[in-house]
Coordinates of C-alpha atoms in Angstrom, one line a residue:
Chain A
M1 CA -39.4 6.0 -1.0
L2 CA -36.6 4.6 -3.2
A3 CA -33.7 6.9 -4.0
I4 CA -31.0 6.3 -6.6
V5 CA -27.6 8.0 -6.7
G6 CA -25.3 8.0 -9.8
T7 CA -23.8 9.8 -12.7
V8 CA -24.5 10.4 -16.4
P9 CA -21.6 10.6 -18.9
D10 CA -22.0 14.3 -19.7
P11 CA -19.7 16.8 -18.0
D12 CA -22.3 19.6 -18.6
F13 CA -25.1 17.7 -17.0
P14 CA -26.1 19.6 -13.7
L15 CA -26.4 18.2 -10.3
L16 CA -30.1 17.0 -9.9
D17 CA -31.9 16.1 -6.7
A18 CA -35.3 15.4 -8.3
P19 CA -38.1 12.9 -8.8
V20 CA -38.0 10.5 -11.7
T21 CA -41.0 10.3 -14.1
L22 CA -41.8 8.3 -17.2
E23 CA -43.9 10.1 -19.8
G24 CA -44.7 7.5 -22.4
K25 CA -41.3 6.1 -23.3
V26 CA -39.5 9.3 -22.2
L27 CA -37.6 9.0 -18.9
L28 CA -37.2 12.3 -17.0
V29 CA -35.3 13.4 -13.9
G30 CA -36.8 16.7 -12.9
D31 CA -37.3 18.3 -16.3
H32 CA -34.2 16.6 -17.9
V33 CA -34.7 13.9 -20.4
I34 CA -32.5 10.8 -19.7
A35 CA -31.6 8.2 -22.3
P36 CA -31.7 4.9 -20.5
D37 CA -28.9 3.4 -22.6
R38 CA -26.2 2.4 -20.1
G39 CA -24.9 3.0 -16.6
T40 CA -27.1 4.7 -14.0
P41 CA -29.7 5.9 -16.7
A42 CA -30.2 2.2 -17.6
L43 CA -30.7 1.4 -13.9
L44 CA -33.2 4.3 -13.6
G45 CA -35.1 3.1 -16.7
A46 CA -35.5 -0.4 -15.3
T47 CA -36.4 0.8 -11.8
A48 CA -39.0 3.2 -13.3
Q49 CA -40.6 0.4 -15.3
A50 CA -40.6 -1.9 -12.3
C51 CA -42.1 0.8 -10.0
I52 CA -45.0 1.4 -12.4
H53 CA -45.6 -2.3 -12.8
L54 CA -45.7 -2.8 -9.0
G55 CA -48.0 0.2 -8.5
M56 CA -45.4 2.1 -6.4
D57 CA -44.3 5.7 -6.2
M58 CA -41.6 6.5 -8.7
P59 CA -38.0 6.8 -7.4
H60 CA -36.1 9.9 -6.5
A61 CA -32.8 10.5 -8.2
F62 CA -29.6 12.2 -7.3
L63 CA -27.7 12.6 -10.5
V64 CA -24.7 14.5 -11.8
G65 CA -22.6 14.7 -14.9
D66 CA -19.2 13.0 -14.6
E67 CA -17.2 11.8 -17.6
G68 CA -14.7 10.1 -15.3
L69 CA -12.7 13.1 -13.9
G70 CA -14.5 12.7 -10.6
K71 CA -15.5 16.3 -10.1
G72 CA -19.2 15.6 -10.6
S73 CA -19.1 12.7 -8.2
R74 CA -17.4 14.7 -5.5
D75 CA -19.9 17.5 -5.9
L76 CA -22.7 15.0 -5.5
Y77 CA -21.0 13.4 -2.5
A78 CA -20.8 16.8 -0.8
H79 CA -24.5 17.4 -1.6
L80 CA -25.5 14.0 -0.1
V81 CA -23.5 14.7 3.1
N82 CA -25.6 17.9 3.5
V83 CA -29.0 16.6 2.7
L84 CA -29.3 12.9 3.6
P85 CA -29.6 13.4 7.4
E86 CA -32.8 15.3 6.8
R87 CA -34.3 12.9 4.2
S88 CA -36.3 9.8 4.6
Y89 CA -35.8 6.9 2.2
A90 CA -36.6 3.3 2.7
T91 CA -34.1 2.2 0.1
L92 CA -31.0 4.0 -1.0
V93 CA -29.0 2.8 -4.1
F94 CA -25.5 3.9 -5.0
H95 CA -24.3 3.2 -8.5
Y96 CA -21.8 4.7 -11.1
L97 CA -19.7 7.1 -9.0
Q98 CA -16.0 7.8 -8.8
P99 CA -14.7 5.4 -6.2
D100 CA -13.3 7.6 -3.3
V101 CA -12.9 6.1 0.1
D102 CA -12.9 9.4 2.1
W103 CA -16.2 10.5 0.4
H104 CA -17.7 7.1 0.8
N105 CA -17.1 7.2 4.5
K106 CA -18.6 10.7 4.8
V107 CA -21.7 9.7 2.9
L108 CA -22.0 6.5 5.1
L109 CA -21.8 8.7 8.2
S110 CA -24.6 10.8 6.8
V111 CA -26.7 7.7 6.1
G112 CA -26.2 6.8 9.7
E113 CA -28.0 10.0 10.8
M114 CA -31.1 9.1 8.7
H115 CA -34.2 7.9 10.6
P116 CA -35.1 5.3 9.9
R117 CA -31.9 4.0 8.4
P118 CA -32.5 3.0 4.8
R119 CA -31.7 -0.4 3.3
L120 CA -28.5 0.2 1.3
V121 CA -27.7 -1.2 -2.1
A122 CA -24.4 -0.6 -3.9
D123 CA -23.2 -1.5 -7.3
A124 CA -20.4 -0.3 -9.7
G125 CA -18.0 2.4 -8.5
F126 CA -19.6 2.9 -5.1
M127 CA -19.5 -0.8 -4.4
Y128 CA -15.7 -0.6 -5.1
A129 CA -15.4 2.2 -2.6
A130 CA -17.5 0.3 0.0
K131 CA -15.2 -2.7 -0.3
M132 CA -12.0 -0.6 -0.1
S133 CA -13.3 1.3 2.9
G134 CA -13.8 -2.0 4.9
E135 CA -17.5 -1.1 5.3
A136 CA -19.0 -3.6 3.0
S137 CA -21.0 -5.2 5.8
A138 CA -23.0 -1.9 6.2
Y139 CA -24.8 -2.7 3.0
D140 CA -27.8 -4.9 2.4
L141 CA -27.1 -5.9 -1.2
F142 CA -24.1 -5.8 -3.6
T143 CA -24.7 -6.9 -7.2
P144 CA -21.3 -7.7 -8.7
D145 CA -20.5 -9.5 -11.9
V146 CA -17.9 -12.3 -11.8
G147 CA -15.0 -9.9 -12.5
E148 CA -16.2 -7.7 -9.6
L149 CA -16.7 -10.7 -7.3
A150 CA -13.0 -11.6 -7.8
F151 CA -12.1 -8.1 -6.7
L152 CA -14.4 -8.4 -3.6
A153 CA -12.8 -11.8 -2.9
D154 CA -9.2 -10.3 -3.1
E155 CA -8.6 -8.7 0.2
A156 CA -5.5 -6.9 -1.3
A157 CA -7.0 -5.4 -4.5
P158 CA -7.9 -1.7 -4.5
H159 CA -9.8 -2.1 -7.8
P160 CA -10.8 -5.0 -10.1
F161 CA -7.8 -3.9 -12.3
Y162 CA -5.4 -5.2 -9.6
T163 CA -7.2 -8.4 -8.8
R164 CA -4.4 -11.0 -8.3
G165 CA -4.1 -13.7 -10.9
F166 CA -4.6 -16.7 -8.6
I167 CA -8.2 -15.4 -7.9
L168 CA -9.5 -16.5 -11.2
Q169 CA -12.6 -14.8 -12.7
D170 CA -13.9 -18.2 -13.5
E171 CA -17.7 -18.7 -13.1
T172 CA -17.1 -22.3 -11.9
R173 CA -15.3 -20.8 -8.9
T174 CA -18.1 -18.4 -7.9
P175 CA -19.1 -20.2 -4.7
E176 CA -15.4 -20.3 -3.6
L177 CA -15.1 -16.6 -4.4
I178 CA -18.2 -15.8 -2.4
R179 CA -16.9 -17.7 0.6
R180 CA -13.6 -15.8 0.4
T181 CA -15.5 -12.5 0.1
Y182 CA -17.3 -13.1 3.4
E183 CA -14.2 -14.6 5.0
Y184 CA -12.5 -11.2 4.6
D185 CA -15.7 -9.3 5.4
N186 CA -15.9 -7.7 2.0
G187 CA -19.5 -8.7 1.2
A188 CA -22.9 -7.0 1.8
A189 CA -25.5 -8.9 3.8
C190 CA -26.7 -10.3 0.5
L191 CA -24.7 -10.8 -2.7
L192 CA -26.3 -11.2 -6.2
V193 CA -23.5 -12.4 -8.5
K194 CA -24.5 -11.8 -12.1
G195 CA -23.3 -14.2 -14.7
S196 CA -24.3 -17.0 -17.0
T197 CA -25.6 -18.5 -13.8
D198 CA -26.8 -15.9 -11.3
I199 CA -26.2 -16.8 -7.7
V200 CA -27.8 -15.2 -4.6
S201 CA -25.8 -15.7 -1.4
D202 CA -25.4 -14.5 2.1
R203 CA -22.8 -15.3 4.8
T204 CA -24.5 -18.7 5.4
G205 CA -24.0 -19.8 1.8
E206 CA -25.9 -20.0 -1.5
L207 CA -29.6 -19.1 -1.3
A208 CA -30.7 -19.3 -4.9
R209 CA -29.3 -20.2 -8.3
I210 CA -30.9 -18.8 -11.5
T211 CA -29.8 -20.7 -14.7
G212 CA -32.4 -20.1 -17.3
P213 CA -33.7 -19.0 -19.8
S214 CA -30.2 -18.2 -21.1
E215 CA -29.6 -15.6 -23.8
E216 CA -25.8 -15.8 -24.4
A217 CA -25.8 -12.4 -26.2
M218 CA -26.7 -10.7 -22.9
E219 CA -23.2 -11.2 -21.6
A220 CA -21.9 -8.7 -24.2
M221 CA -24.7 -6.1 -23.8
G222 CA -23.8 -3.1 -21.7
G223 CA -26.5 -2.4 -19.1
T224 CA -27.8 -5.9 -18.4
G225 CA -26.3 -5.8 -14.9
D226 CA -27.8 -2.4 -14.4
T227 CA -31.3 -3.6 -15.2
I228 CA -31.0 -6.5 -12.7
T229 CA -29.9 -4.1 -10.0
G230 CA -32.7 -1.6 -10.9
M231 CA -35.4 -4.3 -10.6
A232 CA -33.9 -5.7 -7.4
C233 CA -34.1 -2.2 -5.8
A234 CA -37.7 -1.7 -6.8
L235 CA -38.6 -5.2 -5.4
I236 CA -36.8 -4.3 -2.1
E237 CA -38.8 -1.1 -1.9
Y238 CA -41.9 -3.1 -2.7
G239 CA -41.3 -5.0 0.6
L240 CA -39.7 -8.2 -0.4
P241 CA -36.8 -9.6 1.6
V242 CA -33.5 -8.7 -0.1
P243 CA -32.6 -12.3 -1.2
D244 CA -36.1 -12.8 -2.7
A245 CA -35.8 -9.4 -4.5
A246 CA -32.4 -10.4 -5.9
R247 CA -33.6 -13.8 -7.1
I248 CA -36.8 -12.4 -8.8
A249 CA -34.8 -9.6 -10.4
A250 CA -32.3 -12.0 -11.9
Q251 CA -35.1 -14.3 -13.1
A252 CA -37.0 -11.4 -14.6
N253 CA -33.9 -10.1 -16.4
R254 CA -33.6 -13.4 -18.1
Y255 CA -37.3 -13.4 -19.1
A256 CA -36.8 -9.8 -20.5
G257 CA -33.9 -11.1 -22.5
Q258 CA -35.9 -14.0 -23.8
L259 CA -38.6 -11.6 -24.9
A260 CA -36.1 -9.1 -26.5
K261 CA -34.2 -11.9 -28.4
P262 CA -31.0 -9.9 -28.4
D263 CA -27.8 -10.4 -30.4
P264 CA -24.4 -9.2 -29.1
G265 CA -25.0 -5.9 -30.8
S266 CA -28.3 -5.2 -29.1
Q267 CA -28.7 -2.3 -26.7
I268 CA -30.2 -2.3 -23.3
S269 CA -33.0 0.0 -24.5
D270 CA -34.2 -3.1 -26.5
L271 CA -34.7 -5.0 -23.2
I272 CA -36.2 -2.4 -20.8
P273 CA -39.7 -2.3 -22.4
H274 CA -40.1 -6.0 -21.7
I275 CA -39.5 -5.6 -17.9
P276 CA -43.2 -5.4 -16.9
L277 CA -44.1 -8.7 -18.5
A278 CA -40.9 -10.3 -17.4
L279 CA -41.5 -9.2 -13.8
S280 CA -45.0 -10.6 -13.8
K281 CA -43.7 -13.9 -15.0
A282 CA -40.9 -14.1 -12.4
M283 CA -43.1 -13.0 -9.5
N284 CA -45.9 -15.5 -10.4
Q285 CA -43.5 -18.5 -10.2
Chain B
M1 CA -24.3 4.2 13.1
S2 CA -22.0 6.4 15.2
I3 CA -18.8 7.9 14.0
L4 CA -17.0 5.4 16.2
D5 CA -18.4 2.6 14.1
L6 CA -16.4 3.8 11.1
F7 CA -13.2 3.4 13.2
R8 CA -14.1 0.3 15.0
K9 CA -11.5 -2.4 15.2
K10 CA -11.7 -4.6 12.1
D11 CA -10.8 -8.2 11.7
S12 CA -7.1 -8.4 11.9
R13 CA -6.9 -9.9 8.4
Q14 CA -8.3 -6.7 6.9
P15 CA -6.9 -3.6 8.5
V16 CA -8.6 -0.5 7.3
D17 CA -6.1 1.7 5.4
S18 CA -7.1 5.2 4.6
Q19 CA -4.6 5.1 1.7
V20 CA -6.3 2.1 0.0
D21 CA -7.4 4.2 -3.0
R22 CA -4.0 5.9 -3.5
G23 CA -1.2 4.9 -5.8
L24 CA 2.5 5.7 -6.1
L25 CA 4.3 7.1 -9.2
V26 CA 7.9 5.8 -9.3
F27 CA 10.5 7.8 -11.3
A28 CA 14.1 7.2 -12.2
H29 CA 15.4 10.6 -11.0
T30 CA 14.5 13.2 -8.4
S31 CA 14.3 15.9 -11.0
E32 CA 11.4 14.0 -12.6
V33 CA 9.6 13.7 -9.3
I34 CA 9.8 17.5 -8.9
R35 CA 8.6 18.1 -12.4
A36 CA 5.7 15.6 -12.0
E37 CA 4.7 17.2 -8.7
K38 CA 4.6 20.6 -10.3
L39 CA 2.6 19.4 -13.2
L40 CA 0.0 17.4 -11.2
K41 CA -0.5 20.1 -8.6
A42 CA -1.0 22.7 -11.4
A43 CA -3.6 20.4 -12.9
G44 CA -5.5 20.3 -9.6
W45 CA -4.7 16.9 -8.3
T46 CA -4.2 16.2 -4.6
I47 CA -0.7 14.6 -4.5
K48 CA 2.1 14.1 -2.0
V49 CA 5.8 13.5 -2.5
M50 CA 7.2 10.9 0.0
G51 CA 9.8 8.2 0.4
P52 CA 9.1 4.9 -1.3
P53 CA 8.1 1.8 0.7
P54 CA 10.7 -1.0 1.0
E55 CA 9.0 -3.2 -1.6
I56 CA 9.8 -0.7 -4.4
Q57 CA 13.2 -1.6 -5.7
K58 CA 13.2 0.7 -8.8
G59 CA 13.7 4.4 -9.1
C60 CA 15.0 7.2 -7.0
D61 CA 14.5 7.9 -3.3
L62 CA 11.2 9.8 -3.7
V63 CA 7.8 8.8 -5.1
V64 CA 4.6 10.7 -5.7
E65 CA 1.4 9.5 -4.0
F66 CA -1.8 10.2 -6.1
P67 CA -5.5 9.1 -6.4
L68 CA -5.1 5.7 -7.9
M69 CA -8.6 5.6 -9.5
E70 CA -7.5 8.4 -11.8
K71 CA -4.4 6.5 -13.0
L72 CA -5.2 6.7 -16.7
N73 CA -5.7 10.5 -16.7
I74 CA -2.6 11.1 -14.6
L75 CA -0.5 8.8 -16.7
R76 CA -1.7 10.5 -19.9
T77 CA -0.9 14.0 -18.4
L78 CA 2.6 12.9 -17.4
T79 CA 3.4 11.1 -20.7
E80 CA 2.2 14.1 -22.8
S81 CA 4.5 16.3 -20.8
G82 CA 7.5 14.0 -21.3
T83 CA 7.6 12.8 -17.7
P84 CA 6.3 9.2 -17.8
P85 CA 6.8 7.3 -14.6
L86 CA 8.9 4.1 -14.5
E87 CA 6.1 2.3 -12.6
I88 CA 2.7 2.9 -11.1
V89 CA 1.7 0.8 -8.0
P90 CA -1.1 0.8 -5.4
V91 CA 0.1 2.2 -2.0
T92 CA -1.4 -0.7 -0.1
G93 CA 0.1 -3.3 -2.5
P94 CA 3.3 -2.2 -4.2
L95 CA 3.8 -5.6 -5.6
L96 CA 0.3 -5.9 -7.1
A97 CA 0.3 -6.0 -10.9
P98 CA -2.4 -5.0 -13.3
V99 CA -4.5 -7.7 -14.7
D100 CA -2.9 -9.4 -17.7
L101 CA -5.4 -12.2 -18.4
F102 CA -7.9 -11.8 -21.2
Q103 CA -11.0 -13.9 -21.9
V104 CA -12.1 -14.1 -25.5
K105 CA -15.6 -15.2 -26.5
D106 CA -16.5 -15.9 -30.1
F107 CA -20.3 -15.4 -30.8
G108 CA -20.0 -16.3 -34.4
N109 CA -20.7 -12.9 -36.0
H110 CA -19.3 -11.1 -33.0
I111 CA -16.2 -11.4 -30.8
M112 CA -16.0 -10.2 -27.2
V113 CA -12.8 -9.6 -25.1
R114 CA -12.9 -9.2 -21.3
A115 CA -10.0 -7.7 -19.2
A116 CA -10.7 -7.5 -15.5
N117 CA -14.1 -6.1 -15.1
M118 CA -14.4 -4.7 -18.7
K119 CA -15.8 -6.2 -21.9
I120 CA -15.8 -4.9 -25.5
T121 CA -17.6 -6.5 -28.4
V122 CA -17.1 -6.1 -32.1
E123 CA -19.0 -7.2 -35.2
K124 CA -16.5 -9.2 -37.2
S125 CA -17.8 -8.4 -40.7
T126 CA -17.9 -4.6 -40.2
R127 CA -15.3 -4.2 -37.4
I128 CA -17.9 -2.0 -35.7
I129 CA -17.7 -1.8 -31.9
V130 CA -21.3 -2.8 -30.9
N131 CA -21.1 -3.0 -27.1
I132 CA -19.1 -2.1 -24.1
S133 CA -20.1 -3.5 -20.7
G134 CA -18.9 -3.9 -17.1
G135 CA -17.0 -1.4 -15.0
G136 CA -18.1 1.0 -12.4
C137 CA -16.2 4.2 -12.8
P138 CA -18.0 7.2 -14.5
D139 CA -15.8 7.2 -17.6
V140 CA -17.1 3.8 -18.7
P141 CA -20.5 5.1 -20.0
Y142 CA -18.7 8.1 -21.4
I143 CA -16.2 6.0 -23.4
A144 CA -19.0 3.7 -24.5
T145 CA -20.8 6.7 -26.1
Q146 CA -17.6 7.6 -28.0
L147 CA -16.8 4.1 -29.2
I148 CA -20.1 2.3 -29.9
G149 CA -21.2 2.4 -33.5
R150 CA -17.7 3.2 -34.8
T151 CA -15.3 0.9 -36.5
L152 CA -12.0 -0.2 -34.8
E153 CA -10.2 2.2 -37.1
E154 CA -12.5 5.2 -36.4
A155 CA -13.0 4.8 -32.7
P156 CA -10.6 6.6 -30.3
A157 CA -8.6 4.4 -27.9
P158 CA -10.0 4.3 -24.4
R159 CA -6.5 5.4 -23.2
D160 CA -7.0 8.7 -25.1
I161 CA -10.4 9.6 -23.7
G162 CA -10.7 7.7 -20.4
H163 CA -9.6 8.8 -17.0
T164 CA -9.8 5.9 -14.5
L165 CA -8.7 2.4 -13.8
C166 CA -11.8 1.0 -15.4
G167 CA -10.9 3.1 -18.5
Y168 CA -7.4 1.6 -18.3
A169 CA -8.8 -2.0 -18.1
L170 CA -11.1 -1.2 -21.1
D171 CA -8.0 0.0 -23.0
L172 CA -6.3 -3.4 -22.4
A173 CA -9.4 -5.2 -23.7
H174 CA -9.5 -2.8 -26.7
Q175 CA -5.8 -3.5 -27.5
E176 CA -6.5 -7.2 -27.3
I177 CA -9.6 -7.0 -29.6
L178 CA -7.5 -5.0 -32.1
R179 CA -5.0 -7.9 -32.0
Q180 CA -7.8 -10.5 -32.3
C181 CA -9.3 -8.7 -35.3
S182 CA -6.0 -7.9 -37.0
P183 CA -5.9 -9.3 -40.6

């Protein structure tokens, strides 16, 4: 089973450890309706669509409300430390969470007690914590954008906000930043770098490059990175090797964008309904 | 993985530092350090007063160590109480400076500004904030819900409602887009 860990931007939202369902267009975690508009809810929406399309069980979600004060994230970390050793997930995904190195390490220890050990995917705040902790190599997939890749490549930066100026967030330098990321052991086994060109890499070098179709407006849309990560996780759970899952997810996201025909003001909810058709096209190539 | 794996010897180029997600608040006077300590402890933060590292040349002979990810919230708390720090730096890199490079992209009807890992997009004709993307801290989706659909004049500044370093980076992008869209 696939499990997803993250937050929703509502401080009153309770801690949920519950299955995800999709009833028509309504996304539910337990009996709570989730609007898949950005952040972890967007990732959940994309994953749910992909799971249905692939004929798989729906994912399980660990969610909590956190508007950035970190209390919800810390409550969820404590819950994970307690329950993960007794759970069995093939793929475990960590997403929008308050970066906290101590809690990251406690959660990773709990993951180490799981049998079998799940494949681990990290994006957003938990990826920041994974890098800061020096434990990036424990993960199977990171899905940074170019700004986040610069942070991974900067061995000194504790957050993208402090990435040093000489490590330019320039897409033409992505291969160099990937090399530097692995040189300092700050990369997962596989990196999917999301940008105007998506690049899948591992420690040996570039594995795939996805360049088209290109919808320029998607760069401005909040959530386009979350939908790629969500699809990649579903494809990993489906049984594809991680680099193939990353490549197909990046390609499918571009097809979904092509179908949605977005402008810079479009929302991610305009793109998610196109995921099944986009995945079909990407998987049949 | 065993517990020993978490403490295994790392490549010498990247020592694991348990303080990597901590920052230092630098103040001009010891009385301000004491006031800040009292304020922040009362507000529930885990902080510590300590001597400054040699790289820090400003301020008095005490600094306050704090959770760096919550920089924006802590800075707002201190500023509102009349105790703003002289400087805020990461523990593991006191000489590191916040990002100060912006990337501006003109889509024709829309304009987008990126600062570090954060992007904000505005429709030029209406000055409505139409999208916020990037980031990884939980306040980013929260700030997005508060800003998207509002004009630059109506929307709160990220520095007033955000809490984290991502919120701080978004505030820099917000300030730059205000400048780009100024008459």
